Structure formats: structure tokens, C-alpha cells
Tab-separated table of C-alpha atoms and ligand atoms in Angstrom:
chain	number	residue	atom	x	y	z
A	1	MET	CA	-60.758	0.400	53.286
A	2	ILE	CA	-62.662	3.139	55.050
A	3	GLY	CA	-60.221	3.040	57.958
A	4	ARG	CA	-57.250	3.283	55.628
A	5	ALA	CA	-58.802	6.098	53.624
A	6	LEU	CA	-59.663	7.900	56.839
A	7	THR	CA	-56.086	7.732	58.180
A	8	LEU	CA	-54.880	9.041	54.875
A	9	LEU	CA	-57.470	11.775	54.891
A	10	LEU	CA	-56.395	12.979	58.313
A	11	SER	CA	-52.721	12.754	57.463
A	12	VAL	CA	-53.057	14.882	54.358
A	13	GLY	CA	-55.547	17.203	56.028
A	14	PHE	CA	-57.937	16.635	53.144
A	15	LEU	CA	-61.301	18.379	53.409
A	16	ALA	CA	-61.856	20.481	56.490
A	17	SER	CA	-65.528	19.557	56.571
A	18	LEU	CA	-64.731	15.867	56.933
A	19	GLY	CA	-66.898	15.373	60.007
A	20	ALA	CA	-70.044	16.356	58.167
A	21	TRP	CA	-68.945	14.758	54.947
A	22	LEU	CA	-67.810	11.245	55.744
A	23	PRO	CA	-70.830	9.711	57.540
A	24	GLN	CA	-73.039	10.921	54.732
A	25	ALA	CA	-70.654	9.563	52.122
A	26	VAL	CA	-70.612	6.139	53.698
A	27	ALA	CA	-74.361	6.056	54.156
A	28	VAL	CA	-75.050	6.808	50.500
A	29	ARG	CA	-73.703	3.596	49.073
A	30	LEU	CA	-71.257	0.796	49.767
A	31	PRO	CA	-68.709	-0.212	47.127
A	32	GLY	CA	-69.999	-2.578	44.479
A	33	GLN	CA	-73.518	-2.601	45.800
A	34	HIS	CA	-75.130	-1.863	42.444
A	35	THR	CA	-73.128	-4.104	40.105
A	36	GLY	CA	-75.604	-6.034	37.986
A	37	TYR	CA	-78.440	-3.551	38.644
A	38	GLU	CA	-80.779	-3.895	35.657
A	39	PRO	CA	-84.073	-2.100	36.249
A	40	VAL	CA	-87.109	-2.667	34.042
A	41	GLN	CA	-87.616	0.520	32.013
A	42	PRO	CA	-90.956	2.230	31.243
A	43	ILE	CA	-90.473	1.524	27.512
A	44	ALA	CA	-88.826	-1.735	26.385
A	45	PHE	CA	-85.998	0.115	24.617
A	46	SER	CA	-83.322	-2.328	23.426
A	47	HIS	CA	-79.655	-1.376	23.111
A	48	ARG	CA	-79.074	-4.762	21.451
A	49	LEU	CA	-81.441	-3.744	18.660
A	50	HIS	CA	-80.473	-0.087	18.285
A	51	ALA	CA	-76.719	-0.051	19.070
A	52	GLY	CA	-76.121	-3.696	17.997
A	53	GLU	CA	-78.302	-4.804	15.098
A	54	LEU	CA	-78.988	-1.312	13.700
A	55	SER	CA	-75.416	-0.111	14.543
A	56	ILE	CA	-76.518	3.345	15.687
A	57	ARG	CA	-73.441	4.939	17.317
A	58	CYS	CA	-73.586	5.498	21.060
A	59	THR	CA	-72.993	9.226	20.661
A	60	TYR	CA	-75.888	9.619	18.205
A	61	CYS	CA	-78.098	9.411	21.283
A	62	HIS	CA	-75.616	10.153	24.086
A	63	TRP	CA	-73.998	13.086	22.249
A	64	ALA	CA	-73.269	14.953	25.479
A	65	ALA	CA	-70.647	12.332	26.499
A	66	GLU	CA	-68.121	14.015	24.194
A	67	ARG	CA	-68.880	17.516	25.435
A	68	SER	CA	-69.809	17.469	29.085
A	69	ARG	CA	-69.686	15.684	32.412
A	70	HIS	CA	-72.912	13.812	31.780
A	71	ALA	CA	-73.608	11.515	28.850
A	72	GLY	CA	-77.320	12.303	29.151
A	73	ILE	CA	-80.411	10.319	28.163
A	74	PRO	CA	-81.797	11.272	24.726
A	75	ALA	CA	-85.000	13.278	24.494
A	76	ALA	CA	-87.959	11.704	22.686
A	77	SER	CA	-87.314	14.075	19.771
A	78	ILE	CA	-84.155	12.072	18.933
A	79	CYS	CA	-86.202	8.860	18.848
A	80	MET	CA	-88.682	10.597	16.551
A	81	ASN	CA	-85.961	11.114	13.914
A	82	CYS	CA	-86.777	7.504	13.063
A	83	HIS	CA	-90.015	6.695	14.841
A	84	ARG	CA	-92.056	9.341	13.057
A	85	THR	CA	-91.703	6.894	10.136
A	86	VAL	CA	-90.952	3.560	11.811
A	87	GLN	CA	-94.105	2.984	13.859
A	88	VAL	CA	-93.868	-0.783	13.960
A	89	THR	CA	-91.176	-3.477	13.707
A	90	MET	CA	-90.760	-5.497	10.502
A	91	ALA	CA	-92.130	-8.505	12.384
A	92	GLY	CA	-95.204	-6.528	13.494
A	93	LEU	CA	-95.807	-5.309	9.954
A	94	ARG	CA	-95.477	-8.816	8.506
A	95	ALA	CA	-97.970	-10.149	11.069
A	96	GLU	CA	-100.532	-7.492	10.052
A	97	VAL	CA	-100.094	-8.243	6.327
A	98	GLU	CA	-100.604	-11.973	6.979
A	99	ALA	CA	-103.624	-11.377	9.218
A	100	ALA	CA	-105.226	-9.120	6.582
A	101	GLU	CA	-104.673	-11.760	3.884
A	102	ARG	CA	-106.132	-14.480	6.065
A	103	GLU	CA	-109.177	-12.378	6.910
A	104	GLY	CA	-109.563	-11.113	3.303
A	105	ARG	CA	-109.375	-7.422	4.299
A	106	ASP	CA	-107.132	-4.443	3.570
A	107	THR	CA	-104.094	-3.970	5.796
A	108	GLN	CA	-104.608	-1.437	8.572
A	109	PRO	CA	-101.966	1.001	9.813
A	110	VAL	CA	-100.387	-0.612	12.891
A	111	SER	CA	-98.166	0.798	15.570
A	112	SER	CA	-96.217	-1.007	18.249
A	113	PRO	CA	-97.613	-0.773	21.811
A	114	GLU	CA	-94.117	0.087	23.109
A	115	LEU	CA	-93.823	2.921	20.604
A	116	GLN	CA	-97.298	4.166	21.516
A	117	LYS	CA	-95.847	4.918	24.968
A	118	LEU	CA	-93.182	7.053	23.282
A	119	TYR	CA	-95.826	8.903	21.264
A	120	ALA	CA	-98.000	9.382	24.348
A	121	SER	CA	-95.050	11.051	26.109
A	122	LEU	CA	-95.152	13.672	23.355
A	123	GLY	CA	-98.932	14.016	23.613
A	124	LEU	CA	-99.439	12.228	20.285
A	125	GLY	CA	-102.239	9.743	19.758
A	126	GLU	CA	-103.577	7.888	16.733
A	127	GLY	CA	-101.946	8.867	13.424
A	128	LEU	CA	-99.380	10.843	15.447
A	129	GLU	CA	-101.948	13.624	15.849
A	130	PRO	CA	-101.915	15.677	19.069
A	131	ASP	CA	-104.409	14.089	21.462
A	132	PRO	CA	-105.932	16.566	23.956
A	133	ALA	CA	-106.467	13.698	26.418
A	134	LEU	CA	-102.675	13.196	26.680
A	135	THR	CA	-100.416	15.479	28.713
A	136	PRO	CA	-96.880	15.549	27.313
A	137	ALA	CA	-94.333	14.407	29.924
A	138	PRO	CA	-90.779	13.083	29.562
A	139	VAL	CA	-90.423	9.285	29.560
A	140	PRO	CA	-89.631	8.398	33.212
A	141	TRP	CA	-86.473	6.377	32.456
A	142	ILE	CA	-85.002	4.748	35.551
A	143	GLN	CA	-81.437	5.746	36.329
A	144	VAL	CA	-79.042	2.788	36.302
A	145	HIS	CA	-75.674	4.277	37.362
A	146	ALA	CA	-75.340	6.688	40.257
A	147	LEU	CA	-72.186	7.906	41.961
A	148	GLY	CA	-72.492	9.705	45.281
A	149	ASP	CA	-72.556	13.512	45.148
A	150	TYR	CA	-69.143	13.568	46.786
A	151	VAL	CA	-67.490	11.996	43.717
A	152	TYR	CA	-66.647	14.065	40.666
A	153	PHE	CA	-66.790	12.213	37.347
A	154	ASP	CA	-66.536	13.680	33.878
A	155	HIS	CA	-67.377	11.801	30.655
A	156	ARG	CA	-65.629	14.242	28.356
A	157	ALA	CA	-62.260	13.759	30.127
A	158	HIS	CA	-62.445	10.007	29.405
A	159	VAL	CA	-64.139	9.892	26.006
A	160	GLY	CA	-61.814	12.663	24.786
A	161	VAL	CA	-58.638	10.614	25.376
A	162	GLY	CA	-60.134	7.520	23.725
A	163	VAL	CA	-61.448	5.422	26.641
A	164	ARG	CA	-64.263	3.452	24.999
A	165	CYS	CA	-67.767	3.429	26.441
A	166	GLN	CA	-67.575	-0.371	26.666
A	167	THR	CA	-64.415	-0.293	28.818
A	168	CYS	CA	-66.560	1.082	31.628
A	169	HIS	CA	-70.086	0.020	30.664
A	170	GLY	CA	-69.438	-3.427	29.145
A	171	PRO	CA	-70.932	-4.679	25.858
A	172	VAL	CA	-74.033	-2.455	25.963
A	173	GLU	CA	-74.724	-3.203	22.289
A	174	THR	CA	-75.580	-6.795	23.301
A	175	MET	CA	-77.885	-5.815	26.176
A	176	GLU	CA	-81.635	-6.039	25.773
A	177	ARG	CA	-81.782	-4.009	28.985
A	178	VAL	CA	-78.874	-1.930	30.333
A	179	ARG	CA	-77.196	-3.199	33.469
A	180	GLN	CA	-74.378	-1.805	35.559
A	181	VAL	CA	-71.132	-3.663	34.842
A	182	GLY	CA	-68.389	-1.757	36.695
A	183	THR	CA	-68.481	-1.584	40.506
A	184	LEU	CA	-68.069	2.232	40.393
A	185	SER	CA	-66.086	1.848	43.604
A	186	MET	CA	-63.060	3.985	44.368
A	187	GLY	CA	-60.750	1.033	43.627
A	188	TRP	CA	-62.322	0.648	40.188
A	189	CYS	CA	-61.521	4.266	39.315
A	190	VAL	CA	-58.087	4.412	40.922
A	191	ASN	CA	-56.833	1.103	39.481
A	192	CYS	CA	-57.604	2.248	35.989
A	193	HIS	CA	-56.034	5.654	36.621
A	194	ARG	CA	-52.843	3.900	37.729
A	195	ASP	CA	-52.826	1.397	34.824
A	196	ALA	CA	-53.695	4.010	32.199
A	197	THR	CA	-50.875	6.281	33.381
A	198	GLU	CA	-48.403	3.377	33.232
A	199	GLN	CA	-49.603	1.822	29.973
A	200	GLY	CA	-51.285	4.633	28.061
A	201	ILE	CA	-54.538	4.448	26.075
A	202	ASP	CA	-54.153	3.126	22.503
A	203	GLY	CA	-50.431	3.875	22.594
A	204	ARG	CA	-51.042	7.470	23.639
A	205	GLN	CA	-49.572	8.673	26.922
A	206	VAL	CA	-52.040	9.947	29.522
A	207	HIS	CA	-51.806	11.256	33.043
A	208	ALA	CA	-54.822	10.072	35.004
A	209	SER	CA	-54.318	11.639	38.390
A	210	LEU	CA	-54.494	9.780	41.724
A	211	ASP	CA	-54.849	12.993	43.744
A	212	CYS	CA	-57.832	12.899	46.073
A	213	SER	CA	-58.977	16.268	44.759
A	214	THR	CA	-59.308	14.910	41.200
A	215	CYS	CA	-62.397	12.963	42.220
A	216	HIS	CA	-63.382	14.661	45.483
A	217	ARG	CA	-63.652	18.415	44.994
B	301	LIG	C1	-60.087	8.373	40.405
B	301	LIG	C2	-61.097	8.785	41.361
B	301	LIG	C3	-60.816	8.811	42.833
B	301	LIG	C4	-59.670	9.236	43.461
B	301	LIG	C5	-58.372	9.705	42.841
B	301	LIG	C6	-59.946	9.137	44.868
B	301	LIG	N1	-61.211	8.677	45.082
B	301	LIG	FE1	-62.118	8.392	46.908
B	301	LIG	N2	-63.759	7.638	45.981
B	301	LIG	C7	-63.926	7.545	44.620
B	301	LIG	C8	-65.204	6.919	44.366
B	301	LIG	C9	-65.794	6.625	43.005
B	301	LIG	C10	-65.791	6.671	45.627
B	301	LIG	C11	-67.179	6.101	45.869
B	301	LIG	C12	-67.138	4.666	46.208
B	301	LIG	C13	-68.531	4.100	46.285
B	301	LIG	O1	-69.529	4.810	46.206
B	301	LIG	O2	-68.594	2.904	46.410
B	301	LIG	C14	-64.866	7.154	46.612
B	301	LIG	C15	-65.098	7.087	47.976
B	301	LIG	C16	-64.252	7.595	48.930
B	301	LIG	C17	-64.520	7.592	50.365
B	301	LIG	C18	-65.790	7.075	51.002
B	301	LIG	C19	-65.599	5.746	51.652
B	301	LIG	C20	-65.296	4.641	50.710
B	301	LIG	O3	-64.177	4.102	50.784
B	301	LIG	O4	-66.138	4.284	49.869
B	301	LIG	C21	-63.444	8.165	50.971
B	301	LIG	C22	-63.253	8.375	52.454
B	301	LIG	C23	-62.489	8.504	49.932
B	301	LIG	N3	-63.019	8.161	48.707
B	301	LIG	C24	-61.271	9.102	50.156
B	301	LIG	C25	-60.304	9.327	49.171
B	301	LIG	C26	-58.937	9.800	49.438
B	301	LIG	C27	-58.384	10.097	50.811
B	301	LIG	C28	-58.316	9.899	48.239
B	301	LIG	C29	-56.880	10.290	47.937
B	301	LIG	C30	-55.879	9.421	48.546
B	301	LIG	C31	-59.282	9.493	47.211
B	301	LIG	N4	-60.462	9.159	47.823
B	301	LIG	C32	-59.011	9.479	45.851
B	301	LIG	C33	-63.047	7.967	43.657
B	301	LIG	C34	-61.780	8.449	43.871
B	302	LIG	C1	-81.159	5.147	19.902
B	302	LIG	C2	-80.642	5.799	21.079
B	302	LIG	C3	-79.534	5.157	21.893
B	302	LIG	C4	-78.356	4.608	21.447
B	302	LIG	C5	-77.861	4.451	20.012
B	302	LIG	C6	-77.619	4.208	22.624
B	302	LIG	N1	-78.342	4.494	23.734
B	302	LIG	FE1	-77.770	4.216	25.657
B	302	LIG	N2	-79.603	4.794	26.324
B	302	LIG	C7	-80.649	5.234	25.522
B	302	LIG	C8	-81.847	5.396	26.340
B	302	LIG	C9	-83.218	5.836	25.850
B	302	LIG	C10	-81.476	5.058	27.659
B	302	LIG	C11	-82.385	5.037	28.900
B	302	LIG	C12	-83.156	3.750	28.956
B	302	LIG	C13	-82.306	2.553	29.248
B	302	LIG	O1	-81.598	2.543	30.265
B	302	LIG	O2	-82.320	1.621	28.416
B	302	LIG	C14	-80.072	4.687	27.607
B	302	LIG	C15	-79.322	4.286	28.717
B	302	LIG	C16	-77.955	4.012	28.685
B	302	LIG	C17	-77.144	3.739	29.848
B	302	LIG	C18	-77.631	3.698	31.282
B	302	LIG	C19	-77.843	5.080	31.814
B	302	LIG	C20	-78.069	5.139	33.299
B	302	LIG	O3	-79.205	5.420	33.690
B	302	LIG	O4	-77.136	4.899	34.055
B	302	LIG	C21	-75.872	3.517	29.405
B	302	LIG	C22	-74.658	3.196	30.246
B	302	LIG	C23	-75.898	3.613	27.974
B	302	LIG	N3	-77.175	3.928	27.562
B	302	LIG	C24	-74.802	3.424	27.168
B	302	LIG	C25	-74.865	3.323	25.789
B	302	LIG	C26	-73.768	2.846	24.968
B	302	LIG	C27	-72.423	2.432	25.480
B	302	LIG	C28	-74.210	2.868	23.679
B	302	LIG	C29	-73.496	2.383	22.432
B	302	LIG	C30	-73.006	1.012	22.494
B	302	LIG	C31	-75.578	3.392	23.701
B	302	LIG	N4	-75.931	3.621	24.996
B	302	LIG	C32	-76.364	3.617	22.592
B	302	LIG	C33	-80.570	5.480	24.170
B	302	LIG	C34	-79.529	5.076	23.345
B	303	LIG	C1	-64.221	5.883	32.500
B	303	LIG	C2	-65.469	5.178	32.577
B	303	LIG	C3	-66.597	5.596	31.678
B	303	LIG	C4	-66.596	5.760	30.308
B	303	LIG	C5	-65.417	5.629	29.350
B	303	LIG	C6	-67.946	6.089	29.925
B	303	LIG	N1	-68.752	6.130	31.030
B	303	LIG	FE1	-70.737	6.494	31.073
B	303	LIG	N2	-70.725	6.500	33.109
B	303	LIG	C7	-69.618	6.223	33.883
B	303	LIG	C8	-69.941	6.475	35.272
B	303	LIG	C9	-68.993	6.316	36.444
B	303	LIG	C10	-71.286	6.903	35.306
B	303	LIG	C11	-72.102	7.356	36.521
B	303	LIG	C12	-71.944	8.858	36.603
B	303	LIG	C13	-72.673	9.530	37.726
B	303	LIG	O1	-73.440	8.903	38.444
B	303	LIG	O2	-72.472	10.762	37.853
B	303	LIG	C14	-71.756	6.897	33.917
B	303	LIG	C15	-73.033	7.241	33.521
B	303	LIG	C16	-73.490	7.148	32.206
B	303	LIG	C17	-74.843	7.413	31.782
B	303	LIG	C18	-75.982	7.843	32.678
B	303	LIG	C19	-76.346	9.300	32.476
B	303	LIG	C20	-75.234	10.240	32.814
B	303	LIG	O3	-75.040	11.170	32.048
B	303	LIG	O4	-74.581	10.077	33.857
B	303	LIG	C21	-74.889	7.204	30.426
B	303	LIG	C22	-76.082	7.366	29.506
B	303	LIG	C23	-73.556	6.831	30.001
B	303	LIG	N3	-72.730	6.810	31.118
B	303	LIG	C24	-73.198	6.566	28.695
B	303	LIG	C25	-71.879	6.487	28.247
B	303	LIG	C26	-71.493	6.460	26.848
B	303	LIG	C27	-72.431	6.479	25.664
B	303	LIG	C28	-70.125	6.423	26.817
B	303	LIG	C29	-69.210	6.480	25.617
B	303	LIG	C30	-69.420	7.591	24.671
B	303	LIG	C31	-69.669	6.389	28.207
B	303	LIG	N4	-70.762	6.442	29.036
B	303	LIG	C32	-68.339	6.314	28.621
B	303	LIG	C33	-68.402	5.778	33.435
B	303	LIG	C34	-67.972	5.826	32.120
B	304	LIG	C1	-81.807	5.663	13.630
B	304	LIG	C2	-83.182	5.166	13.760
B	304	LIG	C3	-83.757	4.920	15.147
B	304	LIG	C4	-83.682	5.716	16.273
B	304	LIG	C5	-82.953	7.031	16.438
B	304	LIG	C6	-84.473	5.061	17.285
B	304	LIG	N1	-85.005	3.900	16.795
B	304	LIG	FE1	-86.202	2.616	17.817
B	304	LIG	N2	-86.235	1.365	16.213
B	304	LIG	C7	-85.708	1.648	14.954
B	304	LIG	C8	-86.078	0.601	14.023
B	304	LIG	C9	-85.696	0.526	12.552
B	304	LIG	C10	-86.872	-0.314	14.744
B	304	LIG	C11	-87.561	-1.575	14.239
B	304	LIG	C12	-86.627	-2.722	14.070
B	304	LIG	C13	-87.384	-3.970	13.604
B	304	LIG	O1	-87.953	-3.984	12.534
B	304	LIG	O2	-87.402	-4.916	14.392
B	304	LIG	C14	-86.947	0.197	16.116
B	304	LIG	C15	-87.650	-0.430	17.138
B	304	LIG	C16	-87.918	0.137	18.370
B	304	LIG	C17	-88.729	-0.449	19.403
B	304	LIG	C18	-89.346	-1.848	19.342
B	304	LIG	C19	-90.815	-1.806	19.120
B	304	LIG	C20	-91.425	-3.173	19.316
B	304	LIG	O3	-92.634	-3.270	19.121
B	304	LIG	O4	-90.736	-4.129	19.642
B	304	LIG	C21	-88.794	0.436	20.440
B	304	LIG	C22	-89.553	0.276	21.748
B	304	LIG	C23	-87.991	1.575	20.065
B	304	LIG	N3	-87.462	1.363	18.809
B	304	LIG	C24	-87.806	2.681	20.856
B	304	LIG	C25	-86.947	3.729	20.557
B	304	LIG	C26	-86.664	4.825	21.451
B	304	LIG	C27	-87.280	5.010	22.815
B	304	LIG	C28	-85.764	5.619	20.815
B	304	LIG	C29	-85.105	6.858	21.345
B	304	LIG	C30	-84.394	6.738	22.603
B	304	LIG	C31	-85.486	5.016	19.517
B	304	LIG	N4	-86.215	3.874	19.408
B	304	LIG	C32	-84.633	5.563	18.571
B	304	LIG	C33	-84.953	2.757	14.631
B	304	LIG	C34	-84.601	3.782	15.492
B	305	LIG	C1	-60.940	2.639	32.150
B	305	LIG	C2	-60.071	3.548	32.848
B	305	LIG	C3	-60.653	4.599	33.750
B	305	LIG	C4	-61.647	4.432	34.689
B	305	LIG	C5	-62.395	3.162	35.043
B	305	LIG	C6	-61.828	5.721	35.297
B	305	LIG	N1	-60.978	6.637	34.748
B	305	LIG	FE1	-60.914	8.639	35.183
B	305	LIG	N2	-59.535	8.914	33.739
B	305	LIG	C7	-58.988	7.930	32.947
B	305	LIG	C8	-58.126	8.549	31.953
B	305	LIG	C9	-57.323	7.811	30.891
B	305	LIG	C10	-58.196	9.944	32.155
B	305	LIG	C11	-57.568	11.052	31.324
B	305	LIG	C12	-56.147	11.351	31.687
B	305	LIG	C13	-55.583	12.416	30.776
B	305	LIG	O1	-56.301	13.323	30.334
B	305	LIG	O2	-54.379	12.349	30.520
B	305	LIG	C14	-59.094	10.137	33.300
B	305	LIG	C15	-59.420	11.391	33.811
B	305	LIG	C16	-60.294	11.604	34.854
B	305	LIG	C17	-60.668	12.899	35.364
B	305	LIG	C18	-60.237	14.223	34.797
B	305	LIG	C19	-59.114	14.822	35.584
B	305	LIG	C20	-58.883	16.211	35.084
B	305	LIG	O3	-57.774	16.442	34.610
B	305	LIG	O4	-59.805	17.032	35.139
B	305	LIG	C21	-61.532	12.686	36.406
B	305	LIG	C22	-62.207	13.739	37.262
B	305	LIG	C23	-61.690	11.261	36.539
B	305	LIG	N3	-60.922	10.638	35.588
B	305	LIG	C24	-62.495	10.655	37.485
B	305	LIG	C25	-62.801	9.299	37.494
B	305	LIG	C26	-63.725	8.680	38.426
B	305	LIG	C27	-64.440	9.371	39.546
B	305	LIG	C28	-63.799	7.364	38.074
B	305	LIG	C29	-64.627	6.281	38.686
B	305	LIG	C30	-66.030	6.546	38.928
B	305	LIG	C31	-62.913	7.169	36.931
B	305	LIG	N4	-62.316	8.353	36.624
B	305	LIG	C32	-62.737	5.956	36.299
B	305	LIG	C33	-59.235	6.589	33.030
B	305	LIG	C34	-60.233	5.984	33.798
């Protein structure tokens, strides 16, 4: 594959800076290496719950996918649209009510330990009051997908012509934890570009280019 691409590169005279570029490109990542990558995240955020059971649209949180190259990870403020009110799951609430009944006491306000991590990232402690002991810092989400710097990808170009998130990312709404489904290899991109140009997307004609400079600029 690399040999073939290299011959082609030289024959089309693609990229004058090839010498500096190629070794680095190859060192970054081999094709398919990260398929199935499913890192444990700092907060147990579930797509199955939010995008599946609660049916929150993907672009409610990843709104940038329709407007820019990057889909983006939502800021905690988007979570707080709901979690200012929802501080515990229904199951957690029910458990507290039952415990209070059993112990013959009033129910106490409860909040989920996973959500407390979200609040802490905003510097909020008990009762969602600012806690001087907490320094606000973004949640350190671990990146799942990563193309090399030498590849140009653009969400808007795909989402705009009707390629569904799931076509590339798989059934995220069933995933407790996000994992990489596509190989993100060059063949993965190019095969779809060829098929989409031949078959269209939802009956609409598209021209997904196979030019090297579409993805390597
Ligand atoms: C539709 C997008 C797309 C097009 C068109 C494309 N590439 Fe790529 N290319 C990629 C991606 C994505 C990778 C990264 C593969 C990886 O990281 O596993 C890549 C990697 C490469 C590499 C690094 C070695 C390798 O095989 O992984 C070379 C060399 C390369 N491309 C050359 C070319 C040439 C020459 C053309 C034109 C004939 C071309 N590419 C067209 C997406 C594309
Ligand atoms: C309530 C907000 C929310 C909704 C709705 C949501 N996501 Fe996410 N998404 C996140 C957060 C937070 C992360 C980072 C943590 C993680 O990976 O789980 C993330 C991560 C991802 C990632 C991995 C990003 C990376 O690092 O590579 C993908 C892919 C993704 N979401 C796709 C989707 C798709 C597809 C949908 C709809 C089916 C969706 N998301 C719905 C909040 C959301
Ligand atoms: C044509 C395939 C494709 C489609 C369609 C697609 N993605 Fe992606 N997505 C990717 C690739 C490739 C990456 C890795 C990009 C990179 O590393 O620069 C990615 C990365 C992401 C990330 C990580 C953060 C970022 O901005 O790179 C999130 C979140 C994400 N996608 C969500 C979505 C959502 C939500 C949709 C639908 C609205 C969607 N994607 C549609 C291929 C796709
Ligand atoms: C549109 C409303 C909404 C948004 C936006 C939302 N959530 Fe939720 N989330 C809920 C609801 C409702 C529940 C509780 C479901 C239940 O009762 O089981 C929940 C549950 C959770 C839980 C499970 C808590 C536990 O103890 O198991 C976590 C963690 C969580 N959300 C994190 C987040 C994060 C992080 C974001 C932002 C990226 C977010 N949520 C955005 C509505 C939302
Ligand atoms: C599921 C099919 C599919 C996959 C997978 C896919 N693409 Fe595309 N791509 C398309 C379609 C369809 C278009 C839009 C063509 C149009 O606008 O007519 C497109 C357009 C693009 C464009 C915009 C070209 C322009 O006109 O600016 C870029 C850049 C691109 N793709 C890069 C990539 C890269 C890089 C990958 C792999 C990491 C990839 N694509 C994977 C289907 C796909």
C-alpha cells in the first residue's frame, strides 16, 4: 500500500516536501490500528442513555458538526441545561426514598457521584454553590478518534450532504462507552468516496473527489 501510494506520489509529483512528510506520516499511525479503541472516560457519560433512551439528537451536543470541520465535544454548560435540575438518576432517587422510609427519616437531597465530577469541573460543590476549594477546569475527556495531521477531514462537508453520523461512527446511541468503529484508513475514505459518487446519498447525486489534494492539502 505504501509502496503503491509512493509510486503514485512520485509519478504525479504530489507534494514537493515529500521527503520530510512521508516518514512522519507513516510513523504517526498504521491503518486500522485504532479500530475498537474504547477508552475509559473521566465521567461515566453514556451515549446509550442520552442519545438512545433519552433520544437527545447528536447535534444537540455536537452542534459544530453541521457548521465546521470538527464536531467538537460539548462544554459542561450544555450538560447543565439538564443537570442543574437532574442531579440524580430515577433509580438513585428511588433508592434514597426507600432508605429514608426504612430508617424513618426525611429524604435528603442526593446527587450522583458521576455528576458531582461534572459539578466539580465547574467549581460547584454541595447544593451547586461555588466551592472555593474547587478550581474550575474542563472535564479531561479522552479523545477516541484521531487522524494524522497530514489528513484533511471536514464534518460539515459530509453531514451537509446527508451522510449520517452512524455511517461512520456506528450505532453510537447503543454504546455505553464510545468506541472507534471505522478504520479511518485511506481505503475507508476512498472506497466510500468512490461508492458515493457512483450511487449517490439518499438518491441525491454527489461528487466525492478522489484527488489526493482533497484529503492531503
Ligand atoms: C478521501 C480521502 C483521501 C484521498 C482522496 C487520498 N487519501 Fe491518502 N490518506 C487518507 C487517510 C485518511 C490516510 C491516513 C491513513 C491512516 O492513518 O491509517 C492517508 C494516508 C496516506 C499516506 C500515508 C501512508 C499510508 O498509506 O497510510 C500516503 C502516502 C497517501 N495517503 C497518499 C495519497 C495519494 C498519493 C493520494 C491520491 C492518489 C491520496 N493519498 C488520496 C485519505 C485520503
Ligand atoms: C448529551 C450530549 C451528547 C449527545 C446527545 C451525544 N454526544 Fe457524543 N459525546 C458527548 C461527550 C460528552 C463526549 C466525550 C466523552 C465520550 O467519549 O463519551 C462525546 C463523544 C463522542 C464521540 C467520540 C469523540 C472522540 O473523542 O473521538 C463520538 C464519535 C460521538 N460522541 C458521536 C455521537 C453521536 C453519533 C451521537 C448521536 C447518536 C452523539 N454523539 C450524541 C456528548 C454527547
Ligand atoms: C464521513 C464520516 C463521518 C461522519 C458522517 C461523521 N463523522 Fe465524526 N468523525 C469522523 C472522523 C474521520 C473523525 C476524526 C477526525 C479527526 O481526527 O480530525 C471524527 C471525529 C468526531 C468527533 C471527535 C471530535 C472532533 O470534532 O473531531 C466527534 C465528537 C464526532 N466525530 C461526532 C460526529 C457526529 C455527531 C456526527 C454526525 C452529526 C459525525 N461525527 C459524522 C468521521 C465522520
Ligand atoms: C437533555 C437533558 C440532558 C442533557 C443535555 C445531559 N443529560 Fe445527563 N442525564 C439526563 C437524565 C434525565 C439523566 C438521568 C436518567 C435516569 O434517570 O436514569 C442523566 C444521567 C446522567 C448521568 C448518570 C448519572 C448516574 O449516576 O448514573 C451522567 C454521568 C450524565 N447524565 C452526564 C451528562 C453529561 C456529562 C452531559 C453533558 C455532556 C449530560 N449528562 C447532558 C439528561 C441530560
Ligand atoms: C460514508 C462515506 C464517506 C466516508 C467514509 C468518507 N467520506 Fe469524505 N465525502 C463523502 C461525501 C458524500 C462527500 C461530499 C461530496 C459532495 O459534496 O458532493 C465527501 C466530501 C469530502 C470532503 C470535502 C471535499 C470538498 O469539496 O471540500 C473531504 C475533504 C473529505 N470528504 C474527506 C474525507 C476523509 C479524509 C475521509 C476519511 C477519514 C472521508 N472523507 C470519509 C463521503 C465519505
